[in-house]
C-alpha cells in the first residue's frame, strides 16, 4: 500500500510547519496563503498530485528498494538506468505542466548522492553513516516528504577557502560538538523551494582540505527547526502575484521562489548527521549531487514545451503562423529543446551502478547537458520574443481591459482575426512575458545559467572527464607521429 | 541665439499639456508626478539637459539649415554624413547616460523622412507639402519640441490590406474631408515616449495601393489634441517604480514607456497635413523613416556600455574579475557591443545627399545594423547574467536589508571582500536585473527585436537591396561559366 | 561458429569483384591497388578487423536473430535498444580509429529498414517480400558482406516528380518486367563506399504517388553486376594520395570516397526484389532508412575525437596548451562533440520495437541529432584551425623537408620547444588540414551537412514529429485561455 | 603624369627578379610560368590593371602627398578618413574580382605604419629615419612597386622572448653592424605574396624589451637580394593548378600563395634601415601595422560576394532558389558579409590624423572588425555548402566529363532543368569547393583566422582599448553606488 500524500495532505502538512520566513522586510505568518509563495507551493503540490494519477504512475512513482512499497519517485534511490531515464522524463513532464521550477528535484538528488557517499565513507572509515542515512530515507519515503537539498554557501571572499574567511560563517560550519549532536552556523543561498519543503538536507559547497574540516558537514533537519530563518528573494514581476486574480501574471497558478536560509546556531542530533569532518569526501559529495542535479535540468525542456506552445498559439492568433520564417523559428525552438532532451536522456542512459547499488548518471554527459542548458533556453526565449511581436511588452494591464472608459477600445484595437478574442491573445502574450522576462524567467533563464553550478563549473568538469591522452593517441597514430596504428 | 529649452522648461512645458492618459485602468491626471511615467520624462529631459552643456555641444546640437540658429540635434535635418555620424554618437551617448530608451529619436527620424518625401511628392504632383513641412519644422525647432513619430497600426487581421479589414479602423485613416482640414480615426501602437512629447507625427504603416488611399495620410498634431487617448503598457517590474525610493528598481532615475495612442475622430488642420491620399509615396515614407530609425538603434550600444560596466563592477565586487573566463566573457560583450557600433557608424558614413538636400543613411547597412541589434543584446544580456552570478535573481528586497530583524544578517551574508559594501553589490545586481529582465529589458531586448521593424522586415530589405546579379556575374566569370573575365 | 571475415579475406573478396569503375576519365582496372581508392578500402577493412578483436567484441559483433551465430554488427538486425546504443558506439569507435568515413553503415541501415518495410508490405498485401529479404539477410550474414545502401537519385529538375521529368531516367526505375526478374535504369549519386561493397541495395529516394509506381522499386545486387558503372568523385586534396608515402596526406591510411553509380538496363532476379510498385510504402522506406542513417552520424563524434586529439597535440607542440583561451576552446570542442554523442545515444535509448521485431530509433531525436551534425563539426573544425595556428596552411611539402638544399633550414625554423621534432609538428598539422579542409573534410563537414538528408530535410521531419497541439494545450491552460488546468 | 605600371609591365618587372624560390623540394627557375605561382601573380596584376581603368580610378588611385602625382593607392600614405574608407572599398573590390587574396595590402599597411613610427622615433631620438623612409616611399611610388610587409617570425619556443631562444635565429635579428649597413639572419613565416613582390619590408613581430634590442630592426630590401630564400607552402588542392586548363580548379585564374622567407646573413644598406635597436618602438610598429592590416580584411567581403554569387547561381541551377529556406540562408550570408563590411568602414570612418600627417584607423574598431572576420566567413562557407548540395564533394573530374566512355552519361545524370548545362553547374560547384575547402579556403577561412593576428590577439587589444572605468562609472551612477548622476 502506498503512503503517498494527496495534494491536500501536502498542503495540510505544510500548514503544520512553523517556519520563520521573511519577505519584503516583514515576517510572513500565513505562508500557505501568501500570494507570492502560494504558486510555488502549487507547483510542488503537482509532484504529489500527478503521482496518484494512473496515467503518470510509471513516471511519477517507483518501488522502494528498502521497503518494496510504491513511493513517489522524488523519494526514490535509482535502481537502474531505467530509473534514471524516468527521472529525466519526470522532470520534463512537470516542467511542462507547471511552466516553472517545481522545486522538488534537489531532494531526490541529495538523497541519491548521500546514498553513495555515506556508503563510501563507511567503507573507508568503518563509520555508520549509511545505516543512519537509510533510516532517514525510510522516514522520508514513508512520510512522502519534500526535501530541500542545500549546498551553496554565500562564500564571502571567493578567493579564500572557508577557514581563511574574515567572517568564519561565510561557509556553514560546526560551531560546537555535543554528546547528542552538533551545532551549526552559516547560511545556504539560492534555496529553491526551501519554504515548501518538510526537510532540509545540508551538504558542503566545495571540495575541502583538512584545515576546513569544520566545514565538512552534512545533515538533515525539519525545515522549521529552531534557529533557521528564510529570507525570500525578489523576482522579476513578483508583485504581480499580489495584484489579485489577474491574467497579467501570465502563469495563473504556478511559480518558483528562492530563499536565503540562515542557520543561527542550529542543533542537529547525531542520527541526522551524514558527514562530520570527513573532508576527503566533500569533493565527492559535491560532484555526485551536482551531476545528478545537472541531469535534473530536464525540467527546462518541459518549460520549453510551454513556451513553444505559447509561441505557436500567439503566432496563430496573430495570423502569421504560416509565414515561412515563423515556422522555421518554431522548428528551431523545438530543435534546441529536443537537443536538450537528448542530453538529459543520454546521461541517464549511460548511467552505471555504484558499489552501494545506486545508479549514477554519466558525469561527463550530465555536465555537457547542463552546459547546453546555460545557452539554449536563452535562444529559445529570444526566438519566442521574435515570433510573439512587440505587443508582448507594450500591452496594457488587465485593469485597462476591464475599464469602463477604455476597455472596449482596447478590445477593438487588439483584435486580430475572426474567432480569436483579444483577451486570449493577451493571456498568451503574458505567459510568454512571464517565461522570458517575468517571474518564470528567473527559473527558465537565470537559474538555468547558475543552478547546479554556473557554466564554468561544467567546463571544468568536462575538461577533467575527457580522456585527452586517448584522443592524442588516436591522432598521433593516424598521422604517423606514433607507430602502432591499427594495421601495424 | 539658441532657443533650446532647459530641462526645467521642458518639464514645465509638459505640465501645460492636457493629455488623456490611462494606466492600470485609471485616468492619470498628474502625469508629471506619476512614478511610472516620471522616469521616462527624466530620460527625455536628458536630451534637453545635455544639449546645453558645452562638453556635449558638438554631438547634441546642430545649426539649423533653415534658420542658421543652434538647435537641438533632435530637431535637425541632416546636412552631411558628419551629421549622420553624430546622430549615431548621440544615440550611444544618451543610452549610456540613461541606461534606457530616451524616446526622442522617433521625432528626428520622422522629420527627416518627411523632409524628403514631401519634397518628392511636390516634385511629382506640384503639391505644396514641403513648404508646409518646412514651416512646421521651423516651429518645432524654434520651440525645441519633442515629437513622437507614430507609424505602427494595430493591423487587425494581418493577412488583409487596410481596406479589407473587418474593422476599417484597424489602420488609421481619413474619415472625413473638411474645408479646413481632415478628420482621422484609428490607433498607433507601441508609441515609445508618446506621453512625453509635445507633438505627434503620424505616418502610414506600410506601402499601400490605390484602394487604400484613405489610409495614405501623414500629419502632425499637438499631443493633447481633442480626441487622442493614451493607454500606457505594462512592463516587466513596472510597479517597482511605485515602491518608493528603493534600489530594487535598479535604475534609480530613468526608464522608457510605451503607449497605445487612439485617435477617435480627431481633426487635423490642412497646414499640418503632409500626405493626403498619395498612396504611391507610402512605401517610400515607411522605408525612409524605418531606415533612419534602424540607424537610431545606436542607442542600444550605450545601454550595452552600462550593462558591461555593471557586469565588470559586480565581477570585481564578487572577486572574480581576474578569472580568465570572466575576462573573456566581458571581452566578448564589448566585442559584440562595438560590432553594433560599427553598424550604426557605417550606415551613417555611407550616407548620401537626396535631391531635397537631406542626407540619408545607407539603407542596406542600416538594415544590417538593425538585424544585429535583434541578436547581440540578447547575447550580451546572457553573458551579463553569466558573470553576475545567481544572486541576481535570489536577492531579497531593499526592505529586507533595512529590516530591524534580519537586515544585519543579510549584510553579513551578502558581504564579499573587504572594501565592498553588501549594499553596493545589491545595487549593481539590481541594475543588471533591470536591463536583462526588468523594465529596461523591454527596451534593451524586446524593443531591440521589434522596434523599427521586426527582424524579418530587415531580412526582406536586405534581400531587396543586395545586387545579386552582380555577385552572380563575379562568380560566373571566375569559374568560366561566363566569358569576359578580368583578363579576357 | 563465426563466419566473420578477416581483413585479408575482405581484401581478397574485393579482388574477385569485376566492377566497372572510372576515375579521372580512365577505367580503373586494379581497384584494390589504386592509391585513391585503397584508403577507403582500408577503412572498411577496419570494420572486419575490429570485429575479430576480443576487446571490441561487445560493440562490433552481435548474435544473429535468424541463425543464432555471432556476426558482424554491420549485418545485424537490431533486437533491443541496447543494440541501437551499441550501433552508436560502434560508429564513434570506428570514426575515432579511422579519422574518416568508414562507409559500411549504409548497409546496416538499409537492411534494418527493409526488415520492417518488407514485413509491413506483406501484412498489407500478402506479398512475400519479408521471406525473400530474410533469405537475403541470411546470405549477407553468412558471407559477412559489405552492402552499399543506395538511395539518392540525381533527380533532374527538382520541381518535378519522377514521371514528369524530361529525362525519365533522372530517377531510377523499372524499364521492363520479365518472368525471372526486372530490368532497371537510372543512377544513384553520392554513393559512399560503393566500390568497396560486395552488394548494392537500392531504395527509392522519396515518397511517391501512384503515377510514379515504376519508380517504386527496391532490390539488391552484387556490386559487379552487368550494366553497373561507378564514377568516383573528386575530393579536396585527393591527388595527395597519389604522391606516394608522404605525410602531406595527413591521414596516412584511411579515407572515404563517393561514387556515382549508373544502372544501364540492369537485370534483377525476383528473389532480390524487395519492393515492386508498392508506391504507398516508398515514404516509409525512405523515412526508416533515413532515421537509422541519421543515427549513424555518431561516427562524426569519433572523427571529432581525432580532431580534438590532434588539436591538443599541436597546442602542446606549439607550447600554448596552457593558455586559458586555448584550453577553453578545446573544452568547447569537446562540449560540442559530446553534445553530438548525446543525440546519437538518446535516439537509440528511446528506440522501440516494431511489429516485425526490429528495434527502430526514435525518429524525432534521430533528426534532431543529425541537425546538430550539420552544424557542430563546422564549429569544431573552426576552433581546431584557431588553435592550430596559421602554419596549418603555409607549411611546405614533405619533399621540401627532405630536400638536400633547404630541409635543414625548414627543420631549424619549424622547431619549437625541446623534445618536439619539427616533423611531428608537421604531421599533426597535416592531419588537421586533412580533416578541416582536405580529403577527410568531405566526410567530416560536407557529408555531415548532406549525408542522410540535407538540413532542411531534418527540419521538415522535426516539424512533423513534434506534437504542437499538446504544447499549445499546455500553454493555454497555464494562462487561462483554456479551462481544465491541472487543479481545476 | 602617372608612372603606374600596366599589368604587362608588372609581369615583365617580375621576370627580371632573380629570386631563390623552392616548391615541392625543387628550386623553381621559371617563377612566372609556374602553374602554382602564376595565379597569385595574376591576382597581384589585377591591382595594376584596375588602377588604369577609368571606372576604378577613384578607388584604385590616389594623389601622392609627396609628389602630387597620381599613384596606385597601394603605394599611398592615407591623407584623410576618405582615403581610409577607399582603402576598405578597394579591398572589397579586388576580393570580389579575384575571389582570393590579392596579396598587395601588406605593403600599403607596412608603408603607412612606418610613416608614423619613423616620424615618432625621430621626434624622440632625433634620428633621421623618416627622411630615409620618405625617400624610400618616393622610390616605391615612382616605380609603382609591390611590397611584401613581413612581420611574423617562426618564434621557436613561444614561452621565451627572442634573446632566450635556444636557437637565436628563431626571431630575425642583426648579426653584424658594418659601416655601410647591417647583416641580418632569421626568417619570416606565412608571407603572402612574397614571391610576387619587388620589395620586402621587414618589421619586428612583437613588442620587445632592451635585452632584445638586436631583434628590434626594420628595413626594406629588393626581394631578390642575396641570401633570401623563399619556400612556398602547400595549400589544399594546390596541385589541381598543375592539371592543366581544367575547371576542377574552381577559380580559373587567381589564387594566393604563402611562403617562408629565410634571411641567411643578408646585408641591408643603412639607407634602407628604418629601425635599429629602438626596442621601445617595436610595440608601436607592431600595433600600427596590425591595426591597418586588420582593416585590410575588407577583402574577405569581396570574396564573400563571389561565394554568395556562386551559391545563388547553383541554387538557381538546382531549381531550389525559390525555396524559403534557401532564400533565408542566402539572406543570412549577405547579412553576415555586410556586417563585416560595416566593420571595415567604421574603423576607417573613425580614423584620425597622427602627428606626422598620416591618417590612422580606429584601433578598437579595426580589432573588432578582424575578430568578426575570424568567425563569419566560416559560417558563410557553411551556409554555402548547405545551399550547394552534396554534389559539391562527389562530383567527378573534368576528365570524366570529357571521357569518350562516360562523358555522355555524366552529362545526362548531372543535368537539372532546361537551359542549364551540366558543365556550368559543375563549374560553379568547383568554385564553391575552391573557396570553402580548396585553395581559396586557405585565404578565405584559415588566413581570415590567423592573418594580421590570431583571434586572441584581437581580444587582448579589445580588452586594452575599452575604457572600462568609464563604463563602470555609468553603471554606478545609475544604480546609486556613486553619487553625481546626471541630475545631481
JSON list of N, CA and C in Angstrom, two decimals, chain B residues 294-320:
[
{"chain": "B", "resi": 294, "resn": "UNK", "atom": "N", "xyz": [16.28, 52.60, -37.97]},
{"chain": "B", "resi": 294, "resn": "UNK", "atom": "CA", "xyz": [17.16, 51.45, -37.75]},
{"chain": "B", "resi": 294, "resn": "UNK", "atom": "C", "xyz": [18.57, 51.93, -37.36]},
{"chain": "B", "resi": 295, "resn": "UNK", "atom": "N", "xyz": [18.99, 53.00, -38.00]},
{"chain": "B", "resi": 295, "resn": "UNK", "atom": "CA", "xyz": [20.25, 53.61, -37.57]},
{"chain": "B", "resi": 295, "resn": "UNK", "atom": "C", "xyz": [20.19, 54.01, -36.10]},
{"chain": "B", "resi": 296, "resn": "UNK", "atom": "N", "xyz": [19.02, 54.52, -35.68]},
{"chain": "B", "resi": 296, "resn": "UNK", "atom": "CA", "xyz": [18.88, 55.06, -34.33]},
{"chain": "B", "resi": 296, "resn": "UNK", "atom": "C", "xyz": [19.20, 54.05, -33.24]},
{"chain": "B", "resi": 297, "resn": "UNK", "atom": "N", "xyz": [19.19, 52.77, -33.61]},
{"chain": "B", "resi": 297, "resn": "UNK", "atom": "CA", "xyz": [19.48, 51.76, -32.59]},
{"chain": "B", "resi": 297, "resn": "UNK", "atom": "C", "xyz": [20.95, 51.75, -32.16]},
{"chain": "B", "resi": 298, "resn": "UNK", "atom": "N", "xyz": [21.65, 52.81, -32.48]},
{"chain": "B", "resi": 298, "resn": "UNK", "atom": "CA", "xyz": [22.94, 53.08, -31.85]},
{"chain": "B", "resi": 298, "resn": "UNK", "atom": "C", "xyz": [22.77, 53.23, -30.34]},
{"chain": "B", "resi": 299, "resn": "UNK", "atom": "N", "xyz": [21.56, 53.62, -29.93]},
{"chain": "B", "resi": 299, "resn": "UNK", "atom": "CA", "xyz": [21.30, 53.83, -28.50]},
{"chain": "B", "resi": 299, "resn": "UNK", "atom": "C", "xyz": [21.57, 52.58, -27.68]},
{"chain": "B", "resi": 300, "resn": "UNK", "atom": "N", "xyz": [21.30, 51.42, -28.26]},
{"chain": "B", "resi": 300, "resn": "UNK", "atom": "CA", "xyz": [21.49, 50.17, -27.51]},
{"chain": "B", "resi": 300, "resn": "UNK", "atom": "C", "xyz": [22.97, 49.93, -27.22]},
{"chain": "B", "resi": 301, "resn": "UNK", "atom": "N", "xyz": [23.83, 50.49, -28.04]},
{"chain": "B", "resi": 301, "resn": "UNK", "atom": "CA", "xyz": [25.26, 50.40, -27.75]},
{"chain": "B", "resi": 301, "resn": "UNK", "atom": "C", "xyz": [25.55, 51.12, -26.43]},
{"chain": "B", "resi": 302, "resn": "UNK", "atom": "N", "xyz": [24.88, 52.24, -26.23]},
{"chain": "B", "resi": 302, "resn": "UNK", "atom": "CA", "xyz": [25.04, 52.98, -24.97]},
{"chain": "B", "resi": 302, "resn": "UNK", "atom": "C", "xyz": [24.50, 52.20, -23.78]},
{"chain": "B", "resi": 303, "resn": "UNK", "atom": "N", "xyz": [23.34, 51.59, -23.95]},
{"chain": "B", "resi": 303, "resn": "UNK", "atom": "CA", "xyz": [22.81, 50.75, -22.87]},
{"chain": "B", "resi": 303, "resn": "UNK", "atom": "C", "xyz": [23.75, 49.57, -22.63]},
{"chain": "B", "resi": 304, "resn": "UNK", "atom": "N", "xyz": [24.31, 49.06, -23.72]},
{"chain": "B", "resi": 304, "resn": "UNK", "atom": "CA", "xyz": [25.31, 48.00, -23.59]},
{"chain": "B", "resi": 304, "resn": "UNK", "atom": "C", "xyz": [26.50, 48.46, -22.77]},
{"chain": "B", "resi": 305, "resn": "UNK", "atom": "N", "xyz": [26.93, 49.70, -22.97]},
{"chain": "B", "resi": 305, "resn": "UNK", "atom": "CA", "xyz": [28.03, 50.24, -22.15]},
{"chain": "B", "resi": 305, "resn": "UNK", "atom": "C", "xyz": [27.69, 50.14, -20.66]},
{"chain": "B", "resi": 306, "resn": "UNK", "atom": "N", "xyz": [26.46, 50.51, -20.34]},
{"chain": "B", "resi": 306, "resn": "UNK", "atom": "CA", "xyz": [26.04, 50.47, -18.93]},
{"chain": "B", "resi": 306, "resn": "UNK", "atom": "C", "xyz": [26.05, 49.03, -18.42]},
{"chain": "B", "resi": 307, "resn": "UNK", "atom": "N", "xyz": [25.52, 48.13, -19.22]},
{"chain": "B", "resi": 307, "resn": "UNK", "atom": "CA", "xyz": [25.43, 46.74, -18.78]},
{"chain": "B", "resi": 307, "resn": "UNK", "atom": "C", "xyz": [26.82, 46.13, -18.63]},
{"chain": "B", "resi": 308, "resn": "UNK", "atom": "N", "xyz": [27.71, 46.46, -19.53]},
{"chain": "B", "resi": 308, "resn": "UNK", "atom": "CA", "xyz": [29.09, 45.96, -19.43]},
{"chain": "B", "resi": 308, "resn": "UNK", "atom": "C", "xyz": [29.75, 46.54, -18.18]},
{"chain": "B", "resi": 309, "resn": "UNK", "atom": "N", "xyz": [29.53, 47.83, -17.96]},
{"chain": "B", "resi": 309, "resn": "UNK", "atom": "CA", "xyz": [30.10, 48.46, -16.76]},
{"chain": "B", "resi": 309, "resn": "UNK", "atom": "C", "xyz": [29.57, 47.83, -15.49]},
{"chain": "B", "resi": 310, "resn": "UNK", "atom": "N", "xyz": [28.29, 47.54, -15.47]},
{"chain": "B", "resi": 310, "resn": "UNK", "atom": "CA", "xyz": [27.68, 46.90, -14.29]},
{"chain": "B", "resi": 310, "resn": "UNK", "atom": "C", "xyz": [28.24, 45.50, -14.10]},
{"chain": "B", "resi": 311, "resn": "UNK", "atom": "N", "xyz": [28.43, 44.80, -15.18]},
{"chain": "B", "resi": 311, "resn": "UNK", "atom": "CA", "xyz": [28.94, 43.43, -15.09]},
{"chain": "B", "resi": 311, "resn": "UNK", "atom": "C", "xyz": [30.37, 43.41, -14.58]},
{"chain": "B", "resi": 312, "resn": "UNK", "atom": "N", "xyz": [31.19, 44.32, -15.11]},
{"chain": "B", "resi": 312, "resn": "UNK", "atom": "CA", "xyz": [32.57, 44.41, -14.63]},
{"chain": "B", "resi": 312, "resn": "UNK", "atom": "C", "xyz": [32.58, 44.78, -13.15]},
{"chain": "B", "resi": 313, "resn": "UNK", "atom": "N", "xyz": [31.70, 45.68, -12.77]},
{"chain": "B", "resi": 313, "resn": "UNK", "atom": "CA", "xyz": [31.66, 46.11, -11.36]},
{"chain": "B", "resi": 313, "resn": "UNK", "atom": "C", "xyz": [31.30, 44.95, -10.44]},
{"chain": "B", "resi": 314, "resn": "UNK", "atom": "N", "xyz": [30.27, 44.21, -10.80]},
{"chain": "B", "resi": 314, "resn": "UNK", "atom": "CA", "xyz": [29.85, 43.14, -9.91]},
{"chain": "B", "resi": 314, "resn": "UNK", "atom": "C", "xyz": [30.88, 42.01, -9.92]},
{"chain": "B", "resi": 315, "resn": "UNK", "atom": "N", "xyz": [31.56, 41.82, -11.03]},
{"chain": "B", "resi": 315, "resn": "UNK", "atom": "CA", "xyz": [32.63, 40.81, -11.05]},
{"chain": "B", "resi": 315, "resn": "UNK", "atom": "C", "xyz": [33.74, 41.22, -10.09]},
{"chain": "B", "resi": 316, "resn": "UNK", "atom": "N", "xyz": [34.04, 42.50, -10.07]},
{"chain": "B", "resi": 316, "resn": "UNK", "atom": "CA", "xyz": [35.05, 42.97, -9.11]},
{"chain": "B", "resi": 316, "resn": "UNK", "atom": "C", "xyz": [34.54, 42.81, -7.67]},
{"chain": "B", "resi": 317, "resn": "UNK", "atom": "N", "xyz": [33.30, 43.18, -7.44]},
{"chain": "B", "resi": 317, "resn": "UNK", "atom": "CA", "xyz": [32.73, 43.03, -6.10]},
{"chain": "B", "resi": 317, "resn": "UNK", "atom": "C", "xyz": [32.78, 41.56, -5.65]},
{"chain": "B", "resi": 318, "resn": "UNK", "atom": "N", "xyz": [32.49, 40.67, -6.58]},
{"chain": "B", "resi": 318, "resn": "UNK", "atom": "CA", "xyz": [32.48, 39.23, -6.26]},
{"chain": "B", "resi": 318, "resn": "UNK", "atom": "C", "xyz": [33.89, 38.65, -6.17]},
{"chain": "B", "resi": 319, "resn": "UNK", "atom": "N", "xyz": [34.86, 39.44, -6.59]},
{"chain": "B", "resi": 319, "resn": "UNK", "atom": "CA", "xyz": [36.24, 38.95, -6.54]},
{"chain": "B", "resi": 319, "resn": "UNK", "atom": "C", "xyz": [36.59, 37.96, -7.64]},
{"chain": "B", "resi": 320, "resn": "UNK", "atom": "N", "xyz": [35.85, 38.00, -8.73]},
{"chain": "B", "resi": 320, "resn": "UNK", "atom": "CA", "xyz": [36.13, 37.05, -9.80]},
{"chain": "B", "resi": 320, "resn": "UNK", "atom": "C", "xyz": [36.59, 37.73, -11.09]}
]
